[in-house]
Amino acid sequence: MRSIWKGSIAFGLVNVPVKVYTATDDHDIKFHQVHAKDGGRIKYDRVCSVCGNSVQYADIDKAWESPEGDRVILTDVEFNKLPAAEKHEIPVLQFVPSEQLDPILLDKSYYLEPDSATPKAYVLLAKTLEKIDQTALVHFTLRQKTRLAALRVRDGVLVLQTLLWPDEVRAAEFSSLDDVSEPRPQELKMAETLVESMSGDFDPSEYTDDYQIELRKMLEDAVAAGGKAVIPASEAEEESEDAEVVDLVAALQRSVDAAAGKKSSTTREPAKKAPAKKADAKKAPAKATATRARKGA
């Protein structure tokens, strides 16, 4: 794994240096959009709705549109003025009972690795959280976004789980549940009996993603069998570079061209400004002759 962030946990006066790693991995098979006729990759272009021209990534800003249709354009300068938690610090705000955290608030998970030659403070914090059976609420800034997060322990390793803000959870308001009668005691008893018969300890390894397994097998069989649906690697169209990379290369090329043009202009300029001396004028034919002689050779 490769760390995506470095910083430290501020636990009172204790500072715990850590590295952050993404704790989960998406195993879903990714597909590209292609032209059904010939299998060519579909490419996308950033086109301005006003001028109709392609726009490079470096020339794109962000805009917010109000319900009335007013558009506000913000640049990085404006975004940098906004309040945010310390970019390289994870301050502990409060310790709360773990059962008070509604699972619906849990978002993404990250592993924290000690980033110190002597990870004593890391182990101390982990052991403390295990002993008190509480969860630490922290602030965490990642990719210019401040998040509330839960800090807990999993198999001796500190885990950071970002939380959704309360207003990001939709209210469950369904009128179809308003006038439903309460279950009868007999119905509840039967339901409880069924639950008991299906109860057991949770073992994640017992469950598999059958859809992804069968899909991968289908793709591997298709490659082995060949046919019109399979384009051999030697004939396949090379994947296009990321748009940002292309824009960066284009910007660098323009910079090189501009610098070369400026240098060329500077080199030619003295010849235009410096007046020719009479002595040089007399020597000019000889130089021209020598030049013609070299060309002939």
Coordinates of C-alpha atoms in Angstrom, one line a residue:
M1 CA 0.0 0.0 0.0
R2 CA 1.1 3.6 -0.6
S3 CA 0.3 6.3 2.0
I4 CA -2.0 9.1 0.7
W5 CA -1.4 11.6 3.6
K6 CA 1.0 12.3 6.4
G7 CA 0.4 14.2 9.6
S8 CA -0.1 13.7 13.3
I9 CA -2.9 13.0 15.8
A10 CA -3.1 15.8 18.5
F11 CA -4.2 13.9 21.6
G12 CA -4.1 16.6 24.3
L13 CA -0.4 17.4 24.6
V14 CA 0.6 14.1 23.0
N15 CA 1.6 14.2 19.3
V16 CA 1.3 10.9 17.3
P17 CA 2.9 11.1 13.9
V18 CA 1.0 8.8 11.4
K19 CA 0.7 7.9 7.7
V20 CA -2.7 7.4 6.2
Y21 CA -3.7 4.5 3.9
T22 CA -6.9 3.7 2.1
A23 CA -8.3 0.7 4.1
T24 CA -10.7 -0.7 1.4
D25 CA -10.4 -1.7 -2.2
D26 CA -13.0 -1.8 -5.0
H27 CA -12.8 -5.1 -6.8
D28 CA -15.5 -4.3 -9.3
I29 CA -14.5 -4.8 -12.9
K30 CA -14.3 -1.5 -14.8
F31 CA -15.6 -1.2 -18.4
H32 CA -14.8 1.4 -21.1
Q33 CA -17.3 2.8 -23.4
V34 CA -16.6 1.8 -27.1
H35 CA -18.1 2.3 -30.5
A36 CA -20.4 -0.7 -31.1
K37 CA -19.5 -0.7 -34.8
D38 CA -15.7 -1.0 -34.5
G39 CA -14.8 -1.2 -30.8
G40 CA -13.0 2.1 -30.8
R41 CA -12.7 3.9 -27.4
I42 CA -15.1 6.8 -26.8
K43 CA -13.2 10.0 -26.0
Y44 CA -14.6 13.1 -24.2
D45 CA -13.8 16.7 -24.7
R46 CA -14.3 19.7 -22.4
V47 CA -16.3 22.1 -24.5
C48 CA -17.5 25.5 -23.4
S49 CA -21.2 26.0 -23.9
V50 CA -20.7 29.8 -24.7
C51 CA -17.8 29.9 -27.2
G52 CA -18.0 26.2 -28.3
N53 CA -14.2 25.8 -28.0
S54 CA -12.4 23.0 -26.2
V55 CA -11.1 24.2 -22.8
Q56 CA -7.9 23.0 -21.2
Y57 CA -8.0 21.9 -17.6
A58 CA -5.8 24.7 -16.4
D59 CA -8.3 27.2 -17.7
I60 CA -11.3 25.7 -15.8
D61 CA -12.6 27.3 -12.5
K62 CA -15.5 26.1 -10.3
A63 CA -18.9 27.7 -10.3
W64 CA -22.0 27.4 -8.1
E65 CA -25.5 28.1 -9.4
S66 CA -28.2 29.4 -7.1
P67 CA -31.8 28.2 -7.3
E68 CA -32.6 31.4 -9.1
G69 CA -30.0 30.7 -11.8
D70 CA -27.3 33.2 -10.6
R71 CA -23.8 31.8 -11.2
V72 CA -20.9 32.4 -8.9
I73 CA -17.4 31.6 -10.2
L74 CA -14.7 30.8 -7.6
T75 CA -11.0 30.4 -8.1
D76 CA -8.3 28.8 -5.9
V77 CA -7.7 32.2 -4.3
E78 CA -11.3 32.3 -2.9
F79 CA -11.1 28.7 -1.7
N80 CA -7.9 29.3 0.2
K81 CA -9.7 31.9 2.3
L82 CA -12.2 29.4 3.7
P83 CA -11.7 28.0 7.2
A84 CA -10.3 24.5 7.4
A85 CA -8.7 22.2 9.9
E86 CA -5.0 22.1 10.1
K87 CA -4.0 20.2 6.9
H88 CA -1.4 18.0 8.6
E89 CA -3.0 17.5 12.0
I90 CA -5.8 15.3 13.3
P91 CA -7.0 16.9 16.5
V92 CA -9.1 14.8 18.9
L93 CA -12.2 16.7 19.7
Q94 CA -14.1 14.4 22.1
F95 CA -14.5 10.8 23.2
V96 CA -18.0 9.3 22.9
P97 CA -19.6 5.9 23.6
S98 CA -19.2 3.8 20.4
E99 CA -22.8 2.7 20.4
Q100 CA -23.9 6.3 20.0
L101 CA -22.4 6.4 16.5
D102 CA -25.2 5.5 14.0
P103 CA -23.7 3.3 11.3
I104 CA -25.5 5.3 8.6
L105 CA -23.0 8.1 9.3
L106 CA -19.9 6.0 8.5
D107 CA -18.3 6.8 5.2
K108 CA -14.8 5.8 4.1
S109 CA -12.2 3.9 6.2
Y110 CA -8.4 4.6 6.4
Y111 CA -5.6 2.8 8.2
L112 CA -3.1 4.8 10.3
E113 CA 0.5 3.6 10.5
P114 CA 2.9 5.1 13.1
D115 CA 5.4 7.4 11.4
S116 CA 8.0 7.5 14.1
A117 CA 11.1 5.5 15.0
T118 CA 9.6 5.0 18.5
P119 CA 5.8 4.5 18.1
K120 CA 5.2 4.4 21.8
A121 CA 2.6 7.2 21.6
Y122 CA 0.7 5.4 18.8
V123 CA 0.5 2.2 20.9
L124 CA -0.5 4.1 24.0
L125 CA -3.5 5.7 22.1
A126 CA -4.5 2.4 20.6
K127 CA -4.4 0.6 23.9
T128 CA -6.4 3.4 25.6
L129 CA -9.1 3.3 23.0
E130 CA -9.4 -0.5 23.4
K131 CA -9.6 -0.3 27.1
I132 CA -12.2 2.4 27.5
D133 CA -14.4 1.0 24.6
Q134 CA -15.0 4.5 23.3
T135 CA -14.5 6.2 19.9
A136 CA -12.6 9.4 19.4
L137 CA -14.1 12.1 17.3
V138 CA -11.5 14.0 15.2
H139 CA -11.2 16.6 12.5
F140 CA -9.5 15.4 9.3
T141 CA -8.7 17.4 6.2
L142 CA -8.2 15.5 3.0
R143 CA -8.2 16.8 -0.6
Q144 CA -9.2 20.3 0.6
K145 CA -12.2 19.0 2.4
T146 CA -12.7 19.1 6.1
R147 CA -14.3 16.0 7.5
L148 CA -15.5 14.8 10.9
A149 CA -14.2 11.3 11.5
A150 CA -14.2 8.5 14.1
L151 CA -10.9 7.2 15.4
R152 CA -11.1 3.6 16.6
V153 CA -8.9 0.4 16.9
R154 CA -9.1 -2.7 14.7
D155 CA -6.7 -5.6 15.4
G156 CA -4.3 -3.2 17.2
V157 CA -4.2 -0.7 14.3
L158 CA -5.8 2.7 14.5
V159 CA -8.6 3.2 11.9
L160 CA -10.0 6.5 10.8
Q161 CA -13.6 6.4 9.5
T162 CA -14.9 9.6 8.0
L163 CA -18.4 10.5 9.0
L164 CA -21.2 12.1 7.0
W165 CA -22.4 15.5 8.4
P166 CA -25.9 15.2 9.9
D167 CA -27.4 17.3 7.1
E168 CA -26.0 14.8 4.5
V169 CA -28.3 12.0 5.8
R170 CA -31.8 12.2 4.3
A171 CA -34.8 12.0 6.5
A172 CA -36.8 8.7 6.1
E173 CA -40.4 10.0 5.7
F174 CA -42.8 7.5 4.1
S175 CA -46.5 8.1 4.3
S176 CA -47.1 4.4 3.6
L177 CA -46.0 3.6 7.2
D178 CA -48.2 6.1 8.9
D179 CA -51.4 4.0 9.4
V180 CA -49.9 0.5 9.7
S181 CA -51.2 -1.5 12.6
E182 CA -48.8 -3.0 15.2
P183 CA -47.8 -6.7 14.8
R184 CA -49.7 -9.2 17.0
P185 CA -47.9 -11.0 19.8
Q186 CA -48.1 -14.3 17.9
E187 CA -46.5 -12.7 14.8
L188 CA -43.7 -11.3 16.8
K189 CA -43.0 -14.6 18.6
M190 CA -42.9 -16.5 15.2
A191 CA -40.6 -13.9 13.8
E192 CA -38.2 -14.1 16.8
T193 CA -38.2 -17.9 16.4
L194 CA -37.2 -17.6 12.8
V195 CA -34.4 -15.1 13.7
E196 CA -33.1 -17.5 16.3
S197 CA -33.0 -20.4 13.8
M198 CA -30.9 -18.2 11.4
S199 CA -28.6 -16.7 14.0
G200 CA -24.8 -17.3 14.1
D201 CA -21.4 -15.6 14.4
F202 CA -20.5 -13.3 11.5
D203 CA -17.7 -14.6 9.3
P204 CA -17.1 -12.3 6.2
S205 CA -15.2 -15.1 4.4
E206 CA -18.4 -17.1 4.1
Y207 CA -19.8 -14.6 1.6
T208 CA -18.6 -14.0 -1.9
D209 CA -19.5 -11.6 -4.8
D210 CA -20.8 -14.2 -7.2
Y211 CA -21.6 -11.7 -9.8
Q212 CA -18.0 -10.4 -10.1
I213 CA -16.6 -14.0 -10.0
E214 CA -18.9 -15.1 -12.9
L215 CA -18.3 -11.9 -14.8
R216 CA -14.5 -12.3 -14.6
K217 CA -14.8 -16.0 -15.7
M218 CA -16.9 -14.9 -18.7
L219 CA -14.3 -12.4 -19.7
E220 CA -11.4 -14.8 -19.4
D221 CA -13.3 -17.5 -21.4
A222 CA -14.0 -14.9 -24.1
V223 CA -10.3 -14.0 -24.4
A224 CA -9.4 -17.6 -24.6
A225 CA -12.0 -18.4 -27.3
G226 CA -11.3 -15.3 -29.4
G227 CA -13.8 -14.1 -32.0
K228 CA -15.1 -10.8 -33.2
A229 CA -15.8 -9.6 -29.7
V230 CA -12.1 -9.8 -28.7
I231 CA -9.6 -7.2 -30.0
P232 CA -6.1 -8.6 -29.7
A233 CA -3.7 -6.5 -27.7
S234 CA -1.5 -5.8 -30.7
E235 CA -4.4 -4.3 -32.6
A236 CA -6.1 -2.6 -29.7
E237 CA -6.1 1.2 -29.7
E238 CA -3.7 2.6 -27.1
E239 CA -5.5 4.1 -24.2
S240 CA -5.6 7.9 -24.3
E241 CA -3.6 9.8 -21.7
D242 CA -5.5 11.4 -18.9
A243 CA -6.9 14.8 -20.0
E244 CA -5.0 16.6 -17.2
V245 CA -1.8 15.1 -18.4
V246 CA -2.5 16.0 -22.0
D247 CA -3.3 19.6 -21.0
L248 CA -0.1 19.8 -18.9
V249 CA 2.0 18.5 -21.8
A250 CA 0.3 21.0 -24.2
A251 CA 0.9 23.8 -21.7
L252 CA 4.6 22.8 -21.4
Q253 CA 4.9 22.7 -25.2
R254 CA 3.4 26.1 -25.6
S255 CA 5.9 27.4 -22.9
V256 CA 8.8 25.9 -24.9
D257 CA 7.6 27.3 -28.2
A258 CA 7.1 30.7 -26.6
A259 CA 10.6 30.6 -25.0
A260 CA 12.1 29.5 -28.4
G261 CA 10.3 32.3 -30.2
K262 CA 11.4 34.9 -27.7
K263 CA 15.0 33.6 -27.9
S264 CA 14.9 33.7 -31.7
S265 CA 13.5 37.2 -31.7
T266 CA 16.2 38.4 -29.3
T267 CA 18.9 36.8 -31.5
R268 CA 17.6 38.5 -34.7
E269 CA 17.1 41.9 -33.0
P270 CA 20.7 43.1 -32.9
A271 CA 21.2 42.5 -36.6
K272 CA 18.2 44.9 -37.3
K273 CA 19.4 47.6 -34.9
A274 CA 23.1 47.6 -35.4
P275 CA 24.0 49.9 -38.4
A276 CA 26.4 48.4 -40.9
K277 CA 29.8 50.0 -41.0
K278 CA 31.5 51.0 -44.3
A279 CA 34.3 48.6 -43.7
D280 CA 31.8 45.7 -43.2
A281 CA 30.0 46.7 -46.3
K282 CA 33.2 46.2 -48.3
K283 CA 33.7 42.8 -46.8
A284 CA 30.2 41.6 -47.4
P285 CA 30.7 40.4 -51.0
A286 CA 33.7 38.2 -49.9
K287 CA 31.5 36.6 -47.2
A288 CA 28.8 36.0 -49.7
T289 CA 31.2 34.3 -52.0
A290 CA 32.6 32.2 -49.3
T291 CA 29.1 31.1 -48.3
R292 CA 28.3 30.2 -51.9
A293 CA 31.5 28.2 -52.1
R294 CA 30.6 26.2 -49.0
K295 CA 27.1 25.5 -50.4
G296 CA 28.6 24.3 -53.6
A297 CA 30.9 22.0 -51.8

